[in-house]
Amino acid sequence: MLTINVNGQDREFDGDPNTPLLWFVRDELALTGTKFGCGAGLCGACTVHVDDVASRSCLTTVGEAAGKRVTTIEGLSADGSHPVQKAWRELNVPQCGFCQAGQIMQAASLLTRNRAPSDGEIVEEMAGNICRCGCYQRIHAAVRLAAGGV
Amino acid sequence: MYHYLEKAARAQGRKIGSEALIENVSRRSFIGGVLKTSGVVLALQVIPGGVADAFEAYPTGAAGMPRGVVNDPHVFVAIDTHGLVTIVGHRSEMGTGVRTSLPMVVADEMEADWSRVRVIQAPGDEPRYGNQDTDGSRSVRHFIQPMRECGAAMRYMLEAAAAATWGVDQALCKAKNHHVVLLKEGKTKGETVETGTRIGFGELAKAAMSLPVPPREKLAFKKPEDFLYIGKGKTPIVDLHDITVGAAVYGADVRLPGMKYAVIARPPVVGGKVKKFDAAEALKVPGVEAVHEIEGFPPPAKFAPLGGIAVVAKSTYAAMQGREALTIEWNDGRHAGYTSTSYREEMVATARKPGKVIRNQGDPDAAFAGAAEVFSAEYSQDHMAQAAMEPPAALARIVDGKIEVWAPAQSPYGTREDIAKALEVPIENVTVHVTLLGGGFGRKSKCDFVLEAVQLSKKLGGAPVMLQWTREDDLQHAFYHTTSVERIEAALDKSGKVVGWRHRTVAPSILSTFAEDSGYQFNIEYGMGFVDMPFEIPNIRCENGQAFAHTRIGWFRSVSNIPRAFAVQSFVAELAHKLGRDPKDMLIELIGSDRKIDPKAAGMPEDFWNYGEPYPEFPIDTARLKNVVNVAAEKAGWGKTLPPGQGLGIAVHRSFVTYVAMVVHAEIDDKGIIRVPQVTAAIDCGLYINPERIRSQIEGAAVMGMSTALYSRITFKEGRVEQSNFSDFEVARMSNFPQKVNVHIIEPTAPAHYPTGVGEPGVPPFAPALCNAVFAATGKRLRSLPAGDRIDA
Ligand code: FES
Ligand code: FES
């Protein structure tokens, strides 16, 4: 039996420890804000925080997350008031919205480490997150806005 | 109606604000008291509303769509006693903002306070809501009128209810900001002023809703200066908050008690069949519960599933593991020889020979025979997959013979019809709930994934089953954007004037997905930038060479407009270069005089397809086409000198009856990578509803254009798709995308500049504008898409 702290709550898992964290949070915990986009670490739709660091939940196994703190989009803030979430709304970033949980989690992780990222640092951090709708211009602007404080 | 919406809302897991209509007796008596003391109102003369209204009804292609339009407020609007207004969004939301824009139109016309409006999503039910096929950039084009009528009728009914409550002439009752206010005569004759008495929509709800819908001639429409939301761009999408907190519900996010998860191993070659399979190892995977064969249908089979072996499990991961453990032998069938490299060679050879004449104007043979010079070029493109970020997924269950699905469906009623047909049940026994779509781009118009889920649920005795496509499934079993060769020839006279134009298109047709393949395209494909080519050249011929399909061809955001705009708009810049002309001047000159092109005189075919719209209302207007070119050029500073390694390129294209021009600024960085610091776009989409979402659509179109121009390709080898995930099917990322997209929306200058379409028309001009910019920067001409992002020195 493995114990993983998800959004502040200890959750137990007794299946295959190689199960990707993605499917644990989606199928077992019904936390469906974390998305499946590629299953191979190529798109970032599944991004969560493991001990505050952005991680691809499609590649991170439940075994690796055991004993750690996992934060999904549902747990980033109680009411959507994280500066990144606010910046996203301020600039009307999303189109279809499917990639945005992953984008927001990635951006939040960046800002935890680096309060004032340069344009190049934003690009480097966010280049792993695909937005097929093409919201990059606004994503970039929203990260800057969040860094400045909304 | 009230009950219906309540039910729909419950089904979506949300609660309507108030469960029942409660009479507010004390408030009523209070109002009565006010009336008694004022006592003058009935005698007033008031100018009836609507007389000066400019909103005349006009025909659109909606009439030709299955089940047309519905404008009945009883269908689209509910108001509870607390004044919460519920408006039904009946088109599918895939990122365009339509779930906000159309309800916003209703709210505006009925004077609802948007902060007290809630939008619910309609299930697939076209007899009730009108056409729901969210496709062809036509939601606003087709539904602006019925939604305005719906809102205006609702306003009329609320005012009538207030008039009855107060016992006054309806002309003295005016809806304003979620209330009806009582008017009285002002100082000058005919003028009215507010009395200060008002009733909220909530109190009027029951009475208003019980009134019959007034006929259109009784409706007063708002004047544009009175719009609250239309054209303002101040209204965020209704799902914005939910998206940022992970609460928005997409196809794979619906949860039912006891639901199973499934994936399917599909034949690697279209039309292939399972020869034999062994599920023993798969069934050993912990969590795997069942393995079933799914029936497949070789094309042409519309959206019927490809077939294969389904693995059903307790979790998606277990199902995927189970699929890995399957052993399957396939019969590949007749498309096992499909290889993109040799197919391309065949298409090129076909394009060099005369084809079937689709458009003929003047005497092109004579023009080419007598030409001082003939200039020609060939442009090609590989297949692409739509690759929406959300791979297809659908949940299905069958209870007591009633089929219920939850799916990100672009065409929910079409999906419902196909399910009813496939399972041979009456359509009343099928319910299609529409989730948000994590991108559509045409892929989710095709309901094969929903049919698979239903077939599987049936095999499981009706158990709820979530069918999940992986990214590999999505890329390898799509309905692909066609692959194409477009060859253009221009006959030049001695002075360098273009006197003849010949365009040959060769591409497997979408029609092959629906009917026996003739190798030829059809009027819808011809209408997308081919026969509607707008240049004022005396002799024009458009020909189609045969190309048979060996995979499922489908539509991809803006469809055949992509290769046609790429070819035509690249060719213009090539001609300009050859003739030593400025590409923008050349483009304007070729478009020629201000006119509405007469399709017949221009030799366009009898069945010329104008995006399904009546031609007189939505003509090819060269003045508007040139205008977007001029605006984009001017805003971009066309003609300015740029440092070496940088250049501007321009392109214009009319698609979905919308005019879009783009100027792309390209720069080759020190590593030889093509970069796009800026795009300047001008769009003329007529009367616009939500400029903020129009901007986001054009920004996104530029990014998708970048993917299309430089990165994305699907190729086949022996019938099998060579790409498998975002590692080899590349799309634009933040590491290289159009950095800045400035969008200039043209103000409609005539009442007949009706709303047109926005979702797709931004894509086609990007690739040629970029390739023209790369040429300006480097002298290298890119004629094959995707071109790759590297220019070697
Ligand atoms: S789903 Fe994990 S990176 Fe794409
Ligand atoms: S908003 Fe649609 S994929 Fe990013």
PDB file of N, CA and C and ligand atoms in Angstrom, chain A residues 93-100 103 130-135 139, chain B residues 94-95 389-390 438-439 441, ligand 2:
ATOM      1  N   VAL A  93      -6.733  33.974 -21.478  1.00  0.00           N
ATOM      2  CA  VAL A  93      -5.786  33.104 -22.187  1.00  0.00           C
ATOM      3  C   VAL A  93      -6.461  31.946 -22.926  1.00  0.00           C
ATOM      4  N   PRO A  94      -7.325  31.175 -22.288  1.00  0.00           N
ATOM      5  CA  PRO A  94      -7.743  29.914 -22.912  1.00  0.00           C
ATOM      6  C   PRO A  94      -8.604  30.071 -24.156  1.00  0.00           C
ATOM      7  N   GLN A  95      -8.442  29.132 -25.060  1.00  0.00           N
ATOM      8  CA  GLN A  95      -9.428  28.952 -26.134  1.00  0.00           C
ATOM      9  C   GLN A  95     -10.246  27.714 -25.756  1.00  0.00           C
ATOM     10  N   CYS A  96      -9.840  26.518 -26.223  1.00  0.00           N
ATOM     11  CA  CYS A  96     -10.606  25.339 -25.800  1.00  0.00           C
ATOM     12  C   CYS A  96     -10.366  25.017 -24.336  1.00  0.00           C
ATOM     13  N   GLY A  97      -9.213  25.409 -23.827  1.00  0.00           N
ATOM     14  CA  GLY A  97      -8.932  25.233 -22.411  1.00  0.00           C
ATOM     15  C   GLY A  97      -8.267  23.934 -22.015  1.00  0.00           C
ATOM     16  N   PHE A  98      -8.199  22.984 -22.931  1.00  0.00           N
ATOM     17  CA  PHE A  98      -7.764  21.632 -22.550  1.00  0.00           C
ATOM     18  C   PHE A  98      -6.333  21.590 -22.030  1.00  0.00           C
ATOM     19  N   CYS A  99      -5.462  22.387 -22.619  1.00  0.00           N
ATOM     20  CA  CYS A  99      -4.060  22.359 -22.210  1.00  0.00           C
ATOM     21  C   CYS A  99      -3.786  23.214 -20.982  1.00  0.00           C
ATOM     22  N   GLN A 100      -4.786  24.010 -20.582  1.00  0.00           N
ATOM     23  CA  GLN A 100      -4.484  25.122 -19.672  1.00  0.00           C
ATOM     24  C   GLN A 100      -4.139  24.704 -18.255  1.00  0.00           C
ATOM     25  N   GLN A 103      -0.556  24.094 -18.449  1.00  0.00           N
ATOM     26  CA  GLN A 103       0.177  25.358 -18.637  1.00  0.00           C
ATOM     27  C   GLN A 103       0.265  26.110 -17.311  1.00  0.00           C
ATOM     28  N   ILE A 130       2.345  22.010 -25.022  1.00  0.00           N
ATOM     29  CA  ILE A 130       1.726  22.342 -26.312  1.00  0.00           C
ATOM     30  C   ILE A 130       0.347  22.948 -26.096  1.00  0.00           C
ATOM     31  N   CYS A 131       0.046  23.979 -26.859  1.00  0.00           N
ATOM     32  CA  CYS A 131      -1.325  24.470 -26.963  1.00  0.00           C
ATOM     33  C   CYS A 131      -1.675  24.432 -28.440  1.00  0.00           C
ATOM     34  N   ARG A 132      -2.500  23.477 -28.814  1.00  0.00           N
ATOM     35  CA  ARG A 132      -2.841  23.334 -30.223  1.00  0.00           C
ATOM     36  C   ARG A 132      -3.733  24.485 -30.699  1.00  0.00           C
ATOM     37  N   CYS A 133      -4.462  25.087 -29.769  1.00  0.00           N
ATOM     38  CA  CYS A 133      -5.268  26.254 -30.140  1.00  0.00           C
ATOM     39  C   CYS A 133      -4.382  27.468 -30.390  1.00  0.00           C
ATOM     40  N   GLY A 134      -3.154  27.415 -29.907  1.00  0.00           N
ATOM     41  CA  GLY A 134      -2.225  28.498 -30.208  1.00  0.00           C
ATOM     42  C   GLY A 134      -2.350  29.716 -29.314  1.00  0.00           C
ATOM     43  N   CYS A 135      -2.459  29.492 -28.014  1.00  0.00           N
ATOM     44  CA  CYS A 135      -2.584  30.630 -27.081  1.00  0.00           C
ATOM     45  C   CYS A 135      -1.228  31.118 -26.580  1.00  0.00           C
ATOM     46  N   ILE A 139      -0.251  33.150 -23.202  1.00  0.00           N
ATOM     47  CA  ILE A 139       0.357  32.383 -22.108  1.00  0.00           C
ATOM     48  C   ILE A 139       1.626  33.105 -21.651  1.00  0.00           C
TER      49      ILE A 139
ATOM     50  N   MET B  94     -15.497  24.496 -28.847  1.00  0.00           N
ATOM     51  CA  MET B  94     -14.190  23.852 -29.036  1.00  0.00           C
ATOM     52  C   MET B  94     -13.074  24.876 -28.983  1.00  0.00           C
ATOM     53  N   GLY B  95     -13.400  26.053 -28.463  1.00  0.00           N
ATOM     54  CA  GLY B  95     -12.357  27.061 -28.325  1.00  0.00           C
ATOM     55  C   GLY B  95     -12.625  28.352 -29.065  1.00  0.00           C
ATOM     56  N   MET B 389      -5.672  18.940 -28.773  1.00  0.00           N
ATOM     57  CA  MET B 389      -4.987  18.514 -27.541  1.00  0.00           C
ATOM     58  C   MET B 389      -5.758  17.427 -26.820  1.00  0.00           C
ATOM     59  N   GLU B 390      -7.067  17.460 -26.926  1.00  0.00           N
ATOM     60  CA  GLU B 390      -7.871  16.392 -26.334  1.00  0.00           C
ATOM     61  C   GLU B 390      -8.017  15.278 -27.360  1.00  0.00           C
ATOM     62  N   GLY B 438     -11.959  19.635 -26.244  1.00  0.00           N
ATOM     63  CA  GLY B 438     -10.586  20.115 -26.089  1.00  0.00           C
ATOM     64  C   GLY B 438      -9.961  20.309 -27.455  1.00  0.00           C
ATOM     65  N   GLY B 439     -10.551  21.192 -28.220  1.00  0.00           N
ATOM     66  CA  GLY B 439     -10.162  21.386 -29.616  1.00  0.00           C
ATOM     67  C   GLY B 439     -10.941  20.433 -30.501  1.00  0.00           C
ATOM     68  N   PHE B 441     -11.248  21.165 -34.635  1.00  0.00           N
ATOM     69  CA  PHE B 441     -10.546  21.333 -35.922  1.00  0.00           C
ATOM     70  C   PHE B 441     -11.077  20.402 -36.993  1.00  0.00           C
TER      71      PHE B 441
HETATM   72  S1  FES C   2      -6.423  26.180 -25.278  1.00  0.00           S
HETATM   73 FE1  FES C   2      -6.866  24.532 -26.614  1.00  0.00          FE
HETATM   74  S2  FES C   2      -5.036  23.402 -26.532  1.00  0.00           S
HETATM   75 FE2  FES C   2      -4.546  25.149 -25.400  1.00  0.00          FE
END
